[in-house]
Amino acid sequence: MKNAIKIVIAVAILYFVGVGVFSIMTYPNTYVSGQDKSFTRIDDAYNRDYSNRKMTINGRNNKKVELTANQFSYTETIKPNEIFKQNQFLWPIAVFQRHEYNPEYDYTYSEQQLDDFLSSSELMQNTVLPEDAKLQYINGKYEIVASSPGDTLDKNAALKKIVDSFLAEESQITLEDEYMKPEIKEDDPNLKKKMEDVNKIISMKIVYDFGKDKETLEGERLLDFYKYTGESYEPIQEQVHEYLRQLAIEYDTFGEDVERKFNTTGKGEITVKGGIYGWQMDVEESTAELMKVLSDYLSKEMVPVFLNEGLQRGKDDLGNTYIEIDLSRQHLWYYKDGQLMTETDIVTGDPNRGVPTPTGVFKVWSREKDRSLVGIVPQSSADYSSYVDFWMPITWTGVGIHNSRWRSEFGGSIYNGNGSYGCINLPFDPTKIIFDNIEINTPVVIY
């Protein structure tokens, strides 16, 4: 009986000793925020030593820095409402259990110091920006060149990751998602469509026919005529218009100031200026046509739309089919494909009455039979009407080539005092030859 009492007393003493100990100390297997706090003074259980805390930050290209608490004035304190609670009276059972505590702390740090630390660290020095996937001309076509990640940090994202990781007491982190990213990757569907469209464009070939001369648009030159809208390539009207305007400047041969070298019959080469003959591009209509072709991504041989036309296209638009008229010799020659079809003496406009035949390069723009030519007699108010078998106008103001049944003589100096009212008068037979063989727009060179 005495032994039993001794045992009870011993157990009681041990129990109360345990109560006393665990009213001051934590139980074994006590963890605070994952840190072992077994047999720690209860007053210190929530205290953490952060002064020596450090964290290694790994970046791309083997860049690495170490951050310590004092580098950005880091401090932390337990929140006032966080109290360590432990029932010391249950120690006989509690010592065999695991005890987890996750208190909340208030922390402070210098945002500016952390910003300065990161900005001056090698993580943000000598960096390379990311590059979007792009198109590049390789071996005759455009291909997609893959994007490049670079190693430029998104500083705000990196700062957040660093702070969160430091608070979580991580000893090492690797920055990856915190880097700036390319906006366009190589699998971007818009980029793939752009590649298809641009390759379609550079495979096009547009040829403008100016007779002996050709102007070709092909390959990368065609890209100058397009803009990318973000979804597709569309032709630029201003660029197309300017291109055709420049072609008009180069190839147009129409105008009063246009001068032409002409090899006369029997007199050698002369310069002839003025007249209505020549080619004049309709830039507006030609622009509309080319815009349609470019919009449809077509290859095509084209002829510009012309406001005025000649017989032979090109810079040398006289060719070897023309009518030649020498006012001083009062003679006409008609050549077709280099062959003399007919020649004849003529009577031209009367300079004495102020109606000389104009000089320059004109064209036959109509062929009419059995016409009555009407007008007013020069220096008079009387009307006239003259029947002609063949009428071929060569100016916009009523001057033309026609036969003259009322004349029995041609050539010489008849035109001085007894000339026409500006037209070129011919005998019947050569006029018929010309009329039967002439093509509309055949040039008429008068000098």
XYZ file of C-alpha atoms in Angstrom:
447
model
C 0.000 0.000 0.000
C 2.839 2.329 0.848
C 4.460 1.611 -2.534
C 1.256 2.522 -4.389
C 1.058 5.805 -2.557
C 4.675 6.514 -3.396
C 4.005 5.824 -7.072
C 0.958 8.133 -7.114
C 2.951 10.843 -5.414
C 5.827 10.394 -7.900
C 3.456 10.532 -10.863
C 1.776 13.604 -9.431
C 5.110 15.285 -8.941
C 6.191 14.363 -12.474
C 2.902 15.630 -13.920
C 3.140 18.974 -12.157
C 6.793 19.277 -13.087
C 5.680 18.740 -16.711
C 2.909 21.308 -16.260
C 5.506 23.742 -14.987
C 7.940 23.026 -17.793
C 5.370 23.240 -20.576
C 3.891 26.383 -19.194
C 7.221 27.945 -20.126
C 8.516 25.768 -22.961
C 6.927 24.481 -26.152
C 6.136 20.855 -26.666
C 8.422 18.647 -28.681
C 7.417 18.429 -32.372
C 6.296 22.053 -32.312
C 6.651 23.842 -35.658
C 6.028 27.510 -36.345
C 5.635 28.327 -40.046
C 7.424 25.070 -40.808
C 10.383 25.853 -38.535
C 11.170 23.475 -35.641
C 10.429 25.280 -32.390
C 10.563 22.273 -30.027
C 11.506 23.111 -26.405
C 11.594 26.813 -27.161
C 10.492 29.380 -24.666
C 6.865 30.105 -25.357
C 7.560 33.842 -25.336
C 10.062 33.291 -28.178
C 8.096 30.712 -30.143
C 6.786 33.240 -32.656
C 10.015 35.178 -32.852
C 12.019 34.600 -35.994
C 15.596 35.567 -36.721
C 15.424 37.242 -40.111
C 18.573 39.380 -39.852
C 20.735 36.739 -41.557
C 18.099 35.613 -43.999
C 19.289 35.561 -47.605
C 17.986 34.321 -50.907
C 19.761 33.432 -54.149
C 18.043 34.730 -57.279
C 18.844 32.874 -60.511
C 18.198 34.403 -63.918
C 18.802 33.585 -67.561
C 22.249 33.245 -69.097
C 23.760 32.060 -65.812
C 23.143 35.376 -64.097
C 22.869 35.074 -60.314
C 22.595 37.482 -57.363
C 22.145 37.122 -53.598
C 19.657 39.215 -51.621
C 19.909 39.678 -47.856
C 17.400 41.228 -45.463
C 19.533 44.241 -44.645
C 19.971 45.117 -48.337
C 16.411 46.359 -48.462
C 15.795 47.079 -44.733
C 13.568 44.071 -44.220
C 11.867 43.736 -40.791
C 9.000 41.651 -39.455
C 6.889 41.554 -36.293
C 4.151 39.237 -35.104
C 0.692 40.679 -35.470
C -0.814 41.826 -32.142
C -3.677 39.347 -32.225
C -1.359 36.374 -32.761
C -0.838 34.653 -29.363
C 0.918 31.342 -28.879
C -1.549 28.994 -27.192
C -0.483 25.728 -25.562
C -2.401 23.750 -22.923
C 0.324 22.659 -20.508
C -2.076 20.445 -18.568
C -2.377 18.057 -21.512
C 1.373 17.522 -21.762
C 1.326 13.742 -21.139
C -0.577 13.330 -24.399
C 0.646 16.421 -26.251
C 4.324 15.469 -26.116
C 3.545 12.594 -28.485
C 1.690 14.787 -31.006
C 2.808 17.224 -33.751
C 1.892 20.861 -33.243
C 1.701 23.224 -36.216
C 1.410 27.005 -35.920
C 1.167 29.434 -38.808
C 0.957 32.875 -37.305
C 0.735 36.031 -39.370
C 3.427 38.679 -39.297
C 3.612 42.297 -40.199
C 6.641 43.075 -42.339
C 8.225 46.177 -43.752
C 10.918 46.786 -46.342
C 12.207 49.601 -48.517
C 10.691 49.377 -51.975
C 13.211 51.887 -53.255
C 16.185 49.935 -51.914
C 14.850 46.727 -53.442
C 14.230 48.506 -56.766
C 17.758 49.931 -56.702
C 19.197 46.531 -55.825
C 17.504 44.814 -58.747
C 18.171 47.632 -61.223
C 21.884 47.688 -60.460
C 22.268 43.901 -60.340
C 23.621 41.885 -63.228
C 20.112 40.555 -63.779
C 19.236 43.861 -65.405
C 22.586 44.801 -66.938
C 23.613 44.201 -70.572
C 20.251 42.680 -71.351
C 18.750 41.828 -74.728
C 15.140 42.602 -75.552
C 12.910 39.794 -76.807
C 12.336 39.710 -80.557
C 9.071 38.812 -82.203
C 8.943 36.091 -84.811
C 9.241 37.782 -88.188
C 9.410 37.237 -91.906
C 12.759 37.139 -93.638
C 13.626 36.802 -97.313
C 15.586 33.568 -97.695
C 16.477 31.841 -100.961
C 13.869 33.606 -103.059
C 10.946 33.545 -100.648
C 9.856 34.762 -97.234
C 10.115 32.396 -94.292
C 9.270 32.728 -90.606
C 12.247 33.351 -88.343
C 11.554 32.147 -84.805
C 11.113 34.590 -81.950
C 13.942 35.200 -79.504
C 13.246 35.333 -75.721
C 16.043 37.739 -74.814
C 16.853 38.306 -71.129
C 15.099 41.549 -70.223
C 13.135 41.365 -66.988
C 9.664 42.721 -66.434
C 10.868 44.590 -63.357
C 7.499 44.838 -61.619
C 6.840 41.134 -62.033
C 10.355 40.285 -60.846
C 10.031 42.493 -57.758
C 6.769 40.798 -56.797
C 8.284 37.332 -57.202
C 11.303 38.311 -55.111
C 9.222 39.784 -52.276
C 6.774 36.868 -52.184
C 9.612 34.352 -52.167
C 11.559 36.196 -49.455
C 8.473 36.299 -47.256
C 8.044 32.588 -47.808
C 11.640 32.166 -46.606
C 12.742 30.498 -49.804
C 16.489 30.279 -50.006
C 16.659 30.095 -53.800
C 14.407 31.068 -56.693
C 14.659 31.063 -60.474
C 13.134 33.848 -62.520
C 11.483 32.658 -65.728
C 7.927 33.880 -66.162
C 9.102 37.290 -64.993
C 10.958 37.992 -68.245
C 9.494 40.088 -71.022
C 8.056 37.868 -73.730
C 7.831 38.229 -77.517
C 4.376 39.330 -78.595
C 4.439 37.277 -81.803
C 5.493 33.639 -81.813
C 6.379 31.557 -84.845
C 3.076 29.656 -84.635
C 1.038 32.858 -84.785
C -1.762 32.269 -87.370
C -1.669 35.893 -88.533
C 2.068 35.640 -89.170
C 1.580 32.454 -91.168
C -1.109 34.094 -93.289
C 1.108 37.143 -93.719
C 3.871 34.880 -95.025
C 1.501 33.229 -97.485
C 0.264 36.601 -98.731
C 3.688 38.164 -99.078
C 5.002 35.158 -100.991
C 1.977 35.380 -103.251
C 2.788 39.039 -103.896
C 6.471 38.550 -104.711
C 5.608 35.716 -107.091
C 3.445 38.092 -109.138
C 4.653 39.686 -112.369
C 2.977 42.697 -113.928
C 4.269 43.875 -117.296
C 3.207 47.178 -118.848
C 3.473 47.145 -122.634
C 4.690 50.378 -124.205
C 5.413 48.874 -127.600
C 9.138 48.361 -127.920
C 9.531 49.239 -124.261
C 8.303 47.190 -121.307
C 7.970 48.132 -117.649
C 7.969 45.193 -115.242
C 6.824 45.006 -111.636
C 7.851 41.831 -109.834
C 9.496 40.385 -106.760
C 10.118 42.521 -103.704
C 9.521 45.709 -105.716
C 5.818 44.871 -105.596
C 5.815 45.058 -101.798
C 6.264 48.832 -102.099
C 2.710 48.999 -103.395
C 1.138 47.268 -100.387
C 0.520 48.021 -96.753
C -0.148 45.416 -94.086
C -3.342 46.121 -92.152
C -2.705 43.534 -89.444
C -4.873 41.008 -91.238
C -3.984 41.277 -94.920
C -1.980 43.153 -97.529
C -3.859 45.886 -99.345
C -2.595 47.978 -102.268
C -1.808 51.618 -101.536
C -3.640 53.832 -103.993
C -1.244 56.761 -103.511
C 1.751 54.558 -104.346
C 0.062 53.062 -107.389
C -1.011 56.492 -108.624
C 2.502 57.910 -108.208
C 4.073 54.946 -110.037
C 1.767 55.420 -113.018
C 2.227 59.185 -112.928
C 5.968 58.654 -113.267
C 5.399 56.242 -116.158
C 3.255 58.905 -117.816
C 6.053 61.452 -117.420
C 8.493 59.029 -119.015
C 6.349 57.652 -121.818
C 3.702 60.274 -122.651
C 4.404 61.825 -126.049
C 1.335 64.055 -126.270
C 1.542 67.807 -125.891
C 2.284 71.110 -127.589
C 5.774 71.235 -126.114
C 6.792 67.761 -127.274
C 9.667 67.838 -129.754
C 10.426 65.005 -132.161
C 13.360 64.273 -134.388
C 12.113 63.476 -137.883
C 14.039 62.244 -140.911
C 12.451 64.069 -143.853
C 12.303 62.950 -147.454
C 15.211 64.612 -149.148
C 16.093 67.177 -146.469
C 17.618 65.140 -143.691
C 16.746 65.300 -139.986
C 14.714 68.121 -138.506
C 12.974 68.841 -135.183
C 9.188 69.119 -135.243
C 7.247 70.531 -132.304
C 3.560 70.646 -131.378
C 0.449 68.980 -132.797
C -2.122 66.554 -131.403
C -0.307 63.314 -132.097
C 0.984 61.183 -129.268
C 0.163 59.054 -126.293
C -1.289 60.461 -123.095
C -1.944 58.111 -120.214
C -5.167 58.331 -118.237
C -3.461 58.017 -114.864
C -6.711 57.868 -112.878
C -8.255 55.032 -114.905
C -4.939 53.196 -115.119
C -4.651 53.451 -111.342
C -8.091 51.894 -110.901
C -7.135 48.998 -113.205
C -3.836 48.310 -111.458
C -5.460 48.547 -108.023
C -7.865 45.755 -109.044
C -5.015 43.551 -110.289
C -2.989 44.115 -107.108
C -6.027 43.458 -104.901
C -6.568 40.106 -106.619
C -2.845 39.183 -106.451
C -2.741 38.611 -110.201
C 0.113 38.348 -112.670
C -0.823 40.164 -115.842
C 0.406 41.849 -118.998
C -1.219 45.256 -119.186
C -1.578 48.271 -121.433
C -2.292 51.569 -119.676
C -5.564 53.350 -120.302
C -4.911 56.298 -122.631
C -6.706 59.600 -123.031
C -4.983 60.144 -126.388
C -3.407 57.541 -128.618
C -0.989 57.319 -131.501
C -0.335 54.546 -133.994
C 2.829 53.082 -132.558
C 3.419 52.861 -128.803
C 6.687 53.775 -127.185
C 8.973 56.743 -126.806
C 9.636 56.705 -130.548
C 6.003 56.706 -131.583
C 6.288 57.843 -135.219
C 7.571 54.564 -136.527
C 7.663 54.046 -140.293
C 3.976 54.587 -141.091
C 3.090 58.258 -141.505
C 2.073 61.094 -143.793
C 4.776 63.670 -144.422
C 3.889 67.184 -145.597
C 6.464 69.827 -146.556
C 4.790 73.235 -146.762
C 7.730 74.834 -148.514
C 7.782 72.192 -151.222
C 3.968 71.862 -151.211
C 4.327 68.109 -151.381
C 2.958 65.086 -149.502
C 4.350 61.581 -149.033
C 2.462 58.656 -147.520
C 4.609 55.820 -146.101
C 3.207 52.591 -144.731
C 5.536 50.150 -143.017
C 8.423 52.026 -144.617
C 7.038 51.692 -148.159
C 6.018 54.764 -150.152
C 2.329 54.263 -150.963
C 1.813 57.538 -152.824
C 3.112 61.070 -153.116
C 1.601 64.180 -154.614
C 1.780 67.930 -154.949
C -0.687 69.700 -152.694
C -2.192 73.053 -151.849
C -2.140 74.067 -148.170
C -3.520 76.938 -146.097
C -3.205 80.475 -147.394
C -0.874 82.521 -145.136
C -1.892 85.708 -146.952
C -5.398 85.366 -145.559
C -4.251 84.354 -142.096
C -5.138 80.673 -142.420
C -1.822 78.835 -142.868
C -1.697 75.100 -142.336
C -0.296 74.490 -138.841
C 3.023 72.744 -138.377
C 3.646 69.933 -135.952
C 2.792 66.254 -135.629
C -0.923 65.548 -136.018
C -2.935 62.399 -136.664
C -5.762 61.089 -138.799
C -8.454 60.614 -136.198
C -11.390 59.890 -138.541
C -12.111 58.663 -142.102
C -15.268 59.912 -143.775
C -16.639 59.814 -147.322
C -18.919 62.196 -149.214
C -18.729 65.105 -146.826
C -19.728 68.721 -147.272
C -17.230 70.905 -145.495
C -18.848 74.092 -144.232
C -17.465 77.217 -142.594
C -16.903 80.927 -142.946
C -14.631 82.382 -145.593
C -11.596 83.968 -143.870
C -11.678 87.763 -143.629
C -15.307 87.627 -144.727
C -18.726 86.931 -143.284
C -19.747 84.685 -146.174
C -20.398 80.997 -145.568
C -18.933 78.297 -147.726
C -19.788 74.650 -148.363
C -17.450 72.366 -150.293
C -18.184 68.766 -151.236
C -15.303 66.276 -150.879
C -15.148 62.580 -151.643
C -12.677 61.803 -148.864
C -12.280 63.600 -145.546
C -9.546 62.837 -142.996
C -9.418 65.383 -140.135
C -6.007 65.812 -138.469
C -6.649 68.546 -135.847
C -9.418 69.236 -133.329
C -10.151 72.560 -135.071
C -11.228 71.554 -138.556
C -7.969 71.084 -140.449
C -7.858 67.893 -142.486
C -6.720 66.123 -145.644
C -9.219 65.912 -148.535
C -9.453 65.820 -152.311
C -10.352 69.041 -154.127
C -12.375 68.600 -157.324
C -12.412 72.372 -157.850
C -8.658 72.508 -158.383
C -6.872 71.530 -161.567
C -3.356 72.426 -160.407
C -1.430 71.628 -157.224
C 1.975 72.483 -155.849
C 4.252 75.401 -156.481
C 3.217 78.709 -154.906
C -0.517 78.353 -155.428
C -1.078 78.362 -151.660
C 0.182 81.965 -151.493
C -2.951 83.899 -152.457
C -5.048 80.943 -153.582
C -4.500 78.488 -150.789
C -7.023 76.604 -148.670
C -8.545 77.715 -145.429
C -5.976 75.567 -143.563
C -6.715 72.111 -144.972
C -4.408 70.077 -147.196
C -5.924 69.844 -150.713
C -5.006 66.802 -152.842
C -5.932 65.410 -156.240
C -8.532 62.618 -156.230
C -6.327 59.577 -156.977
C -3.673 59.968 -154.270
C -6.384 60.951 -151.792
C -8.226 57.698 -152.523
C -5.034 55.679 -152.078
C -4.439 57.284 -148.721
C -8.081 56.887 -147.657
C -8.193 53.199 -148.614
C -4.989 52.336 -146.737
C -4.778 54.732 -143.831
C -5.237 53.592 -140.246
C -6.830 55.725 -137.557
C -4.155 57.501 -135.473
C -1.602 57.494 -138.313
C 0.750 60.422 -137.634
C 0.830 63.396 -139.987
C 4.109 65.314 -139.855
C 3.860 68.874 -141.169
C 6.873 71.153 -141.389
